[in-house]
Tab-separated table of C-alpha atoms in Angstrom:
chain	number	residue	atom	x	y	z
A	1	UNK	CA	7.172	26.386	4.983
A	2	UNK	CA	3.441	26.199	6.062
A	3	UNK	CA	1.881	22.694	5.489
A	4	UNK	CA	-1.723	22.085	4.580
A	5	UNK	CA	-2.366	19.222	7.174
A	6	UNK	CA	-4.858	17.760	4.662
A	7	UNK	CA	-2.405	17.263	1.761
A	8	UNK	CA	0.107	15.253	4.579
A	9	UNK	CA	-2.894	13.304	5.463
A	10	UNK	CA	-3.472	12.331	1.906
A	11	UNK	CA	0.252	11.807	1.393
A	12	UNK	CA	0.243	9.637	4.188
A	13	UNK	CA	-2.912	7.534	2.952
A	14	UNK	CA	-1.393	6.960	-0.757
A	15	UNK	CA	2.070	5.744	1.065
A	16	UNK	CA	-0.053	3.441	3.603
A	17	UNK	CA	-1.591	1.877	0.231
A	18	UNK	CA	0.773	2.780	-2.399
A	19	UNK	CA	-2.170	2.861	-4.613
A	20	UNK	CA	-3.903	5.983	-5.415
A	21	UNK	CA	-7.133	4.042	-5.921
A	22	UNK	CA	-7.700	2.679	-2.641
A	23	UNK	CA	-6.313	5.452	-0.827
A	24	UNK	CA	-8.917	7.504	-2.716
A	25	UNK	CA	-11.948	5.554	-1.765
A	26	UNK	CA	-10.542	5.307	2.004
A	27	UNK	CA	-10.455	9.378	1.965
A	28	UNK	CA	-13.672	9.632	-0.193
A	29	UNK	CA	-12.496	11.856	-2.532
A	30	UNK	CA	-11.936	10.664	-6.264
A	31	UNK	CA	-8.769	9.354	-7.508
A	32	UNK	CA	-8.177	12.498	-10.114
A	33	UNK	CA	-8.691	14.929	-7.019
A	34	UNK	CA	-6.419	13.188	-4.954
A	35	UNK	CA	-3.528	12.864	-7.736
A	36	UNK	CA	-3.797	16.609	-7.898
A	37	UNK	CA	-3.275	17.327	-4.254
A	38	UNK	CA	-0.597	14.929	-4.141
A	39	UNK	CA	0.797	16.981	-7.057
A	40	UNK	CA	0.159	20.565	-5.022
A	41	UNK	CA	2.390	18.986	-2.009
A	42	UNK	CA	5.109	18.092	-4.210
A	43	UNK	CA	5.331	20.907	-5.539
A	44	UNK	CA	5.315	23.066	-2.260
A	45	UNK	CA	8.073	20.119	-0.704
A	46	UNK	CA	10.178	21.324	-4.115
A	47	UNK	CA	10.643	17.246	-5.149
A	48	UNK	CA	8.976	14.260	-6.058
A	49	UNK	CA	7.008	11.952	-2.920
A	50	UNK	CA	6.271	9.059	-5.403
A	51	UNK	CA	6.772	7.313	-8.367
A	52	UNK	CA	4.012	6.675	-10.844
A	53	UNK	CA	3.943	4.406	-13.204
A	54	UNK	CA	0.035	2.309	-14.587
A	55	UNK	CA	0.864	-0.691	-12.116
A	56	UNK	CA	2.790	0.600	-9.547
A	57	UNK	CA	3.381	3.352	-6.597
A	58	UNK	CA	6.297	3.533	-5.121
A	59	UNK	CA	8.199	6.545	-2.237
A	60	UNK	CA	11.071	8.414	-3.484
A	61	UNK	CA	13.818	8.067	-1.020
A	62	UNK	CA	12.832	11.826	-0.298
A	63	UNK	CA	8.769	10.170	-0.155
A	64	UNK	CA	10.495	7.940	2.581
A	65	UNK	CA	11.941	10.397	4.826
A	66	UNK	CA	8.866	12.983	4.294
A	67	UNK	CA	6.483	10.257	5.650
A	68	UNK	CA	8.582	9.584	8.460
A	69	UNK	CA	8.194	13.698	9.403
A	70	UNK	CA	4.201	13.568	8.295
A	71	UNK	CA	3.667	10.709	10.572
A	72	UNK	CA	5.019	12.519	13.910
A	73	UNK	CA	3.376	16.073	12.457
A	74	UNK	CA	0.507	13.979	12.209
A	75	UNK	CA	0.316	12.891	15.440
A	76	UNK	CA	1.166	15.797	17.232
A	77	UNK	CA	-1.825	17.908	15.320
A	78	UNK	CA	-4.075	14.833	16.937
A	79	UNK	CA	-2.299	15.121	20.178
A	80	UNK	CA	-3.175	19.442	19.859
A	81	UNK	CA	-6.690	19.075	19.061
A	82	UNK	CA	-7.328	16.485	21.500
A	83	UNK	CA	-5.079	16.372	24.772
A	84	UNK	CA	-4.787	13.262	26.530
A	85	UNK	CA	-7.338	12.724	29.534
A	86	UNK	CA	-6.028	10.452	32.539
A	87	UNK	CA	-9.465	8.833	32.746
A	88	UNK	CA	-9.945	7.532	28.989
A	89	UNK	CA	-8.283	5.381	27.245
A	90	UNK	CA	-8.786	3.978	23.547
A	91	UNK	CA	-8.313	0.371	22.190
A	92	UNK	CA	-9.643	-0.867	19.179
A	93	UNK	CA	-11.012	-5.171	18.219
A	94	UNK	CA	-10.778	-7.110	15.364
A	95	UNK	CA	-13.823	-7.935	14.728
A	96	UNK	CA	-15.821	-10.538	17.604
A	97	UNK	CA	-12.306	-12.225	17.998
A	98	UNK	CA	-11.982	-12.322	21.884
A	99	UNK	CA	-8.732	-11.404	22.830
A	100	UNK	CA	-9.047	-7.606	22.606
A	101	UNK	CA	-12.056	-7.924	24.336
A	102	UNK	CA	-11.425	-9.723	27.415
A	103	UNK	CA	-8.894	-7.262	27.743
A	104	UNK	CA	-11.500	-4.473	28.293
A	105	UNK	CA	-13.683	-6.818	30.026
A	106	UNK	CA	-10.297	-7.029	32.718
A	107	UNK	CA	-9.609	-3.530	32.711
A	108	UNK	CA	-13.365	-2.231	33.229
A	109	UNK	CA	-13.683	-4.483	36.190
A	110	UNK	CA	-10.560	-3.198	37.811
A	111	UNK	CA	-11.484	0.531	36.388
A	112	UNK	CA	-14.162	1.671	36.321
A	113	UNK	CA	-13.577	4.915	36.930
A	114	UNK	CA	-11.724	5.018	33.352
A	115	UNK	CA	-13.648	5.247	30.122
A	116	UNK	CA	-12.726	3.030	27.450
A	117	UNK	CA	-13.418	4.094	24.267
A	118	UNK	CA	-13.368	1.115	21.542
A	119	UNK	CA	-12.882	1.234	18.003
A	120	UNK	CA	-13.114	-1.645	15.185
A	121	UNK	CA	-9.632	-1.910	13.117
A	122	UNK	CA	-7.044	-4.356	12.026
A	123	UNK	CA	-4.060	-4.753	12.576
A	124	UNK	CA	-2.695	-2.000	10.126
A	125	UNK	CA	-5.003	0.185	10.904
A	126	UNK	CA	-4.708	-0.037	14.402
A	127	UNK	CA	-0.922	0.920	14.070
A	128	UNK	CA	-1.752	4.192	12.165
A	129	UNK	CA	-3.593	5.322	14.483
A	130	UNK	CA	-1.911	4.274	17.383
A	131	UNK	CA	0.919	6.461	15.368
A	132	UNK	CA	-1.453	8.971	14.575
A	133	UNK	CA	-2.704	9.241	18.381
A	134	UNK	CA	-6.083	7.764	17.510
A	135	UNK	CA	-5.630	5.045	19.661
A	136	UNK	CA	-3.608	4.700	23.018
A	137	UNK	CA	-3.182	0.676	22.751
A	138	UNK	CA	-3.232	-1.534	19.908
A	139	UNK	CA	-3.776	-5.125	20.236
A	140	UNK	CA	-2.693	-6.760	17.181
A	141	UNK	CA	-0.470	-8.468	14.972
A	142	UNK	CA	3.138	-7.140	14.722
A	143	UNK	CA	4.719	-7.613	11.226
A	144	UNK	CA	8.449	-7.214	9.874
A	145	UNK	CA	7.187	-5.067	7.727
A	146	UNK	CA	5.610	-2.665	10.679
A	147	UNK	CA	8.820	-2.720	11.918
A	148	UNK	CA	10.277	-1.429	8.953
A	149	UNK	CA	7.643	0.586	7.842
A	150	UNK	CA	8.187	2.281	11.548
A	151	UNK	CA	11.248	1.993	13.523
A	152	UNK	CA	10.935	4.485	15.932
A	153	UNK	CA	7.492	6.205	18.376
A	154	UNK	CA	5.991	3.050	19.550
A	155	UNK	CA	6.794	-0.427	21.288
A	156	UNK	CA	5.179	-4.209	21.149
A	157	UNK	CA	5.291	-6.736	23.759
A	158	UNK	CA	4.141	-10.100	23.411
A	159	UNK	CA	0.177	-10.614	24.658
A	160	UNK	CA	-1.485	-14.162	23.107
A	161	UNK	CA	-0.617	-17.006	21.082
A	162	UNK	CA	-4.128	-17.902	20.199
A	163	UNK	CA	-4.311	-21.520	18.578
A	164	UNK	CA	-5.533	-21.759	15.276
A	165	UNK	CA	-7.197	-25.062	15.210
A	166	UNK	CA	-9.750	-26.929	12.604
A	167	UNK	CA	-13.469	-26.704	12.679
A	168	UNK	CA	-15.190	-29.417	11.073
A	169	UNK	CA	-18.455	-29.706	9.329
A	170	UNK	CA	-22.258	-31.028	10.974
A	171	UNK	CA	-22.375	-34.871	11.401
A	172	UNK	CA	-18.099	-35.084	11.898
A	173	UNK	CA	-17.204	-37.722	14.643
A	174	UNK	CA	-16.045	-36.218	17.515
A	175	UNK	CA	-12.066	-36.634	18.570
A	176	UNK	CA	-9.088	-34.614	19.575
A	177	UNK	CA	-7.256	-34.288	16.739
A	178	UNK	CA	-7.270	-33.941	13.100
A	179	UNK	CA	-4.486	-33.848	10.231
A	180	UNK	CA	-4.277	-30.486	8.363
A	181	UNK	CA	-4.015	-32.315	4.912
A	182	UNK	CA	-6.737	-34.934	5.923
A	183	UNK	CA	-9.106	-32.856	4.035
A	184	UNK	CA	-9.102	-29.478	2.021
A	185	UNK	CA	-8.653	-26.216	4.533
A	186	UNK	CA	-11.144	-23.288	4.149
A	187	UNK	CA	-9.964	-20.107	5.675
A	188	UNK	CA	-11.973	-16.612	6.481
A	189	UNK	CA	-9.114	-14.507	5.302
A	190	UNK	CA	-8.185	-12.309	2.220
A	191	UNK	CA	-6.031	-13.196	-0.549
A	192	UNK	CA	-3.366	-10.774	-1.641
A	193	UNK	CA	-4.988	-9.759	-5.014
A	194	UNK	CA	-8.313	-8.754	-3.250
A	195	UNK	CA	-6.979	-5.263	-2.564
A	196	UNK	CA	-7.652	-6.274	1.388
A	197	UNK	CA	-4.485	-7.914	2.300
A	198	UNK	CA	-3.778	-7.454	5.388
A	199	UNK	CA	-1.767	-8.581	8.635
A	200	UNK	CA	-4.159	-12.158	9.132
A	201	UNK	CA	-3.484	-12.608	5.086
A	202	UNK	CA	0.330	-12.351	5.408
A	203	UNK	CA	-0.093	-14.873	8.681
A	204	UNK	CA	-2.174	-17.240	6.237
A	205	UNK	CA	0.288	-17.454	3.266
A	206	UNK	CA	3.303	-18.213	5.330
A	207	UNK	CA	1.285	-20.739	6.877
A	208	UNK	CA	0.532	-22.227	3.675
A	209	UNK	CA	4.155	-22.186	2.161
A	210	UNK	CA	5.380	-23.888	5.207
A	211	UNK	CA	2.962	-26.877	5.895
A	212	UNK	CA	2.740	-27.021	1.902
A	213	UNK	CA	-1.419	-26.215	2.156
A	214	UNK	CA	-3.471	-24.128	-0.328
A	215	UNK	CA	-6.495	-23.172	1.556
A	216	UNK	CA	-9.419	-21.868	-0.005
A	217	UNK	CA	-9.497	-18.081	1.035
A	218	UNK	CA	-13.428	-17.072	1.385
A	219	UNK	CA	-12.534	-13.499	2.630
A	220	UNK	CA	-13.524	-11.967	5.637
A	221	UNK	CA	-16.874	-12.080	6.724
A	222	UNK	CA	-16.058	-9.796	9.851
A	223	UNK	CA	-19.088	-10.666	12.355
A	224	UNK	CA	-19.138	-14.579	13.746
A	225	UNK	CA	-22.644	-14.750	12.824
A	226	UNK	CA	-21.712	-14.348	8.938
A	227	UNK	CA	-18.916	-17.089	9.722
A	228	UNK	CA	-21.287	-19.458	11.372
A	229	UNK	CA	-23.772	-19.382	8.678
A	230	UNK	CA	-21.059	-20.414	6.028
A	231	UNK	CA	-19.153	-23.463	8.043
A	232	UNK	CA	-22.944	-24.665	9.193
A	233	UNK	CA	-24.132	-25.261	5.509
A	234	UNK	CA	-20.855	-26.344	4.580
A	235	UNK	CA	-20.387	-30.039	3.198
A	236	UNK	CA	-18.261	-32.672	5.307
A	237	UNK	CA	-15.144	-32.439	2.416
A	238	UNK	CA	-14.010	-29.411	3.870
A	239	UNK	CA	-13.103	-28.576	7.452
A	240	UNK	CA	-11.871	-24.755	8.418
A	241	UNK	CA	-8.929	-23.017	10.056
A	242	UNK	CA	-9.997	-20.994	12.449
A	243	UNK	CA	-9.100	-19.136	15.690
A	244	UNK	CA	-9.481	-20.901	18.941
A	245	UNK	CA	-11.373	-17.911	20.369
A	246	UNK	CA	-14.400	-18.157	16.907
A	247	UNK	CA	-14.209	-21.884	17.090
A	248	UNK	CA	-15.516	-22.202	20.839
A	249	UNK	CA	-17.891	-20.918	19.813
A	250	UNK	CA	-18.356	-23.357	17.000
A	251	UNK	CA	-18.250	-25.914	19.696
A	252	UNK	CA	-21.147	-24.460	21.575
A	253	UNK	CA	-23.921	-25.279	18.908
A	254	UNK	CA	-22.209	-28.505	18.476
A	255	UNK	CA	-19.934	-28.405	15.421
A	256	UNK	CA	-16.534	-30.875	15.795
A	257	UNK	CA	-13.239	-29.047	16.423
A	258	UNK	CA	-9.829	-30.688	16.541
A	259	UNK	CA	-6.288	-29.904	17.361
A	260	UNK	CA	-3.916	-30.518	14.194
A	261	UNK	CA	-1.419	-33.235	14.829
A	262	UNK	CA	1.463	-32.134	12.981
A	263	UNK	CA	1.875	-28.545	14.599
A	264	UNK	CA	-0.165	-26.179	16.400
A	265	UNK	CA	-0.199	-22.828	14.280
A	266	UNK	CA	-0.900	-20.196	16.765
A	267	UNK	CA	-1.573	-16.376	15.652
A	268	UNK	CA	0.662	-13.760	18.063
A	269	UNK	CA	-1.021	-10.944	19.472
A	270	UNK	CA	0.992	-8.274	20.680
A	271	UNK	CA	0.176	-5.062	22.752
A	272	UNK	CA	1.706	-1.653	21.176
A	273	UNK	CA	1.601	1.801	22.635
A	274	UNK	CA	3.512	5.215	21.917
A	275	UNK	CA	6.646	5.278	23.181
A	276	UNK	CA	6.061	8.934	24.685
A	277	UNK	CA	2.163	8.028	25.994
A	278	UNK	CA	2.281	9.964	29.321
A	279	UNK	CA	-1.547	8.490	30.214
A	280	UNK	CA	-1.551	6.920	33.538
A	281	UNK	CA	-4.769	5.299	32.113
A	282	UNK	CA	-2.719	3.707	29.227
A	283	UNK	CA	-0.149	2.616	31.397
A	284	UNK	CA	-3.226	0.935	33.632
A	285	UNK	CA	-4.115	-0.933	30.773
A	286	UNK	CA	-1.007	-2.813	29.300
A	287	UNK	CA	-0.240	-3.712	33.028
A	288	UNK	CA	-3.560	-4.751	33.393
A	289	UNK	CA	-3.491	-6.861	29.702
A	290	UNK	CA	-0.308	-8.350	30.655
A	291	UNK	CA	-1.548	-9.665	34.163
A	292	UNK	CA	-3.906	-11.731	32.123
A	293	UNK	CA	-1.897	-12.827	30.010
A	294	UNK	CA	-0.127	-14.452	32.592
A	295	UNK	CA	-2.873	-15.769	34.941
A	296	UNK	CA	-4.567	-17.840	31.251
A	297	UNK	CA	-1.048	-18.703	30.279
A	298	UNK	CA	-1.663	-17.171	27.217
A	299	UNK	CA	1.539	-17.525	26.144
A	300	UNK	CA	1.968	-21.091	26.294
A	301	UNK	CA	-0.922	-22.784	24.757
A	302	UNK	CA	-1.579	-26.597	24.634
A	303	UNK	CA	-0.828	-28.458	21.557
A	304	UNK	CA	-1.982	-31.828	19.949
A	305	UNK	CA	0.774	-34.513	21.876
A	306	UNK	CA	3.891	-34.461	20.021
A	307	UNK	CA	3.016	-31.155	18.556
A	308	UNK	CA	4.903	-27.647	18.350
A	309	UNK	CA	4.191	-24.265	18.541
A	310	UNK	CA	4.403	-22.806	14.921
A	311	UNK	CA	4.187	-19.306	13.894
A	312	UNK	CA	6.049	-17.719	10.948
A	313	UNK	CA	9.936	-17.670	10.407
A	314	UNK	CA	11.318	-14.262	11.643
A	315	UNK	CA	7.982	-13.272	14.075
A	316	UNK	CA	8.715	-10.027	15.475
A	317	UNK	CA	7.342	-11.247	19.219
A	318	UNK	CA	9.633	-8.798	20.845
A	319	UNK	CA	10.549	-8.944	24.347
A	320	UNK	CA	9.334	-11.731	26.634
A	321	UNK	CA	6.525	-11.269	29.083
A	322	UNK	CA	7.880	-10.267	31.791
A	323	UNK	CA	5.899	-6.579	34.348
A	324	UNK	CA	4.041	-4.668	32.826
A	325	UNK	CA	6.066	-2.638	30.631
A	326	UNK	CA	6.387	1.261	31.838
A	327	UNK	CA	5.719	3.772	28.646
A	328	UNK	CA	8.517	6.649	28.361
A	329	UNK	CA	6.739	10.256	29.046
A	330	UNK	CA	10.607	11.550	27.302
């Protein structure tokens, strides 16, 4: 059976969102178009993908296996049309969070004969097309759902726990810590009915549910400056949660920022790469990611006295740091 790579690609989108909406405006193509492609595939696979109802998506257990195929066809039309060169490599940031960068920063001093290429994504996105061979490394987020989502092609080993700690408003005393139910928590982050859920948002509603907190979720700005502008003209009720790496730089122009006393939340980034990535660049990287890791202690970050490390029940964090980890070329 010969497969239009376009209609697996759009299969693939409505299964990422299991919404035919969104995965429509991500492809640019209208929703009625895209229904009717899905439609064209199903009927050349011989059996329903999805079920359709007015509120929900959902795979067929023969949608579930299909994706599973699509993904890998997927990524080995990407890995045809655009073999792997030893001297490039491609990451991808979350927006000006630093982590992702000072990994480039590393590897560019120590390479410079390799080309990075960077890309913006989160953490989702970043594992499609790390999947997809759009990317060689992901920094990001690992999920339990990720995990389920996609068992098999790729690995994750523990990079960062980056502190999450509170920003307060212009005129707050100085000091060293600061209760997270002193005052009400603002967070940049999107809710799950904004249609932008993501990796961060799943991070900040188990959060919540644990510490008992409802945060006010502002949504994502994406670029510091947008960030700053909001917490600098914010009133002194309110103080934010925010990631170590945005609120040094909150420091810098002078706004408070304390460590919470109860528990220090801290937000794991992981490094992910393709199980069969033969690149001696990509391999150059994650060793390279990992040595700094190590050398900041990036792993174990200082808390408030009397205060543990907290990150969501059942954190996939993988292995522990240990060398850099070798990628299979089998």
């Amino acid at each position: 059976m010969d497969f239009d790579l376009r209609l697996v690609r759009y299969f693939v989108a409505v299964a990422d969102e299991l919404h035919f909406g969104r995965a429509a405006a991500n492809l640019y193509i209208s929703q009625p178009a895209l229904s009717k492609q899905i439609r064209k595939l199903e009927e050349q696979v011989g059996a329903p993908l999805l079920v359709r109802d007015t509120r929900h998506v959902t795979l067929t257990p023969r949608g579930q296996r299909f994706l599973d195929d699509a993904r890998q066809l997927l990524a080995i039309a990407a890995s045809m049309a655009q073999p792997p060169r030893g001297d490039v490599v491609r990451i991808a940031h979350i927006f000006e969070l630093d982590t992702s960068r000072l990994v480039a920063d590393e590897f560019i001093r120590a390479h410079p004969d390799v080309e990075v290429l960077e890309h913006t994504m989160d953490s989702i996105s970043q594992l499609e097309a790390l999947l997809a061979n759009r990317l060689d490394v992901a920094i990001l987020r690992v999920t339990p759902h990720m995990l389920a989502q996609h068992p098999t092609g790729w690995r994750h080993q523990p990079l960062r726990l980056e502190p999450l700690v509170l920003v307060g408003a212009p005129g707050d005393l100085p000091q060293q810590t600061a209760s997270l139910h002193e005052r009400p928590l603002h967070v940049f982050g999107d809710p799950p009915e904004s249609g932008r859920y993501n990796a961060h948002g799943q991070y900040l509603t188990a959060f919540e549910e644990h510490f008992g907190i409802t945060m006010r979720w502002l949504g994502t700005p994406g670029a510091f400056s947008h960030c700053l502008v909001h917490v600098a003209r914010a009133t002194p009720e309110a103080r934010y949660l925010e990631f170590r790496s945005y609120a040094d730089r909150y420091a810098d122009i002078g706004l408070p920022v304390y460590q919470p006393k109860e528990a220090q939340p801290a937000y794991p980034w992981s490094l992910a790469w393709r199980v069969a990535d033969p690149s001696p660049a990509t391999h150059a990287l994650l060793s390279s990611a990992l040595d700094l890791s190590h050398s900041n202690h990036w792993l174990t970050p200082e808390t408030a006295p009397g205060a543990h490390i907290w990150v969501p029940t059942g954190e996939p964090l993988g292995a522990p740091i240990t060398d850099a980890p070798v990628p299979a070329t089998n």
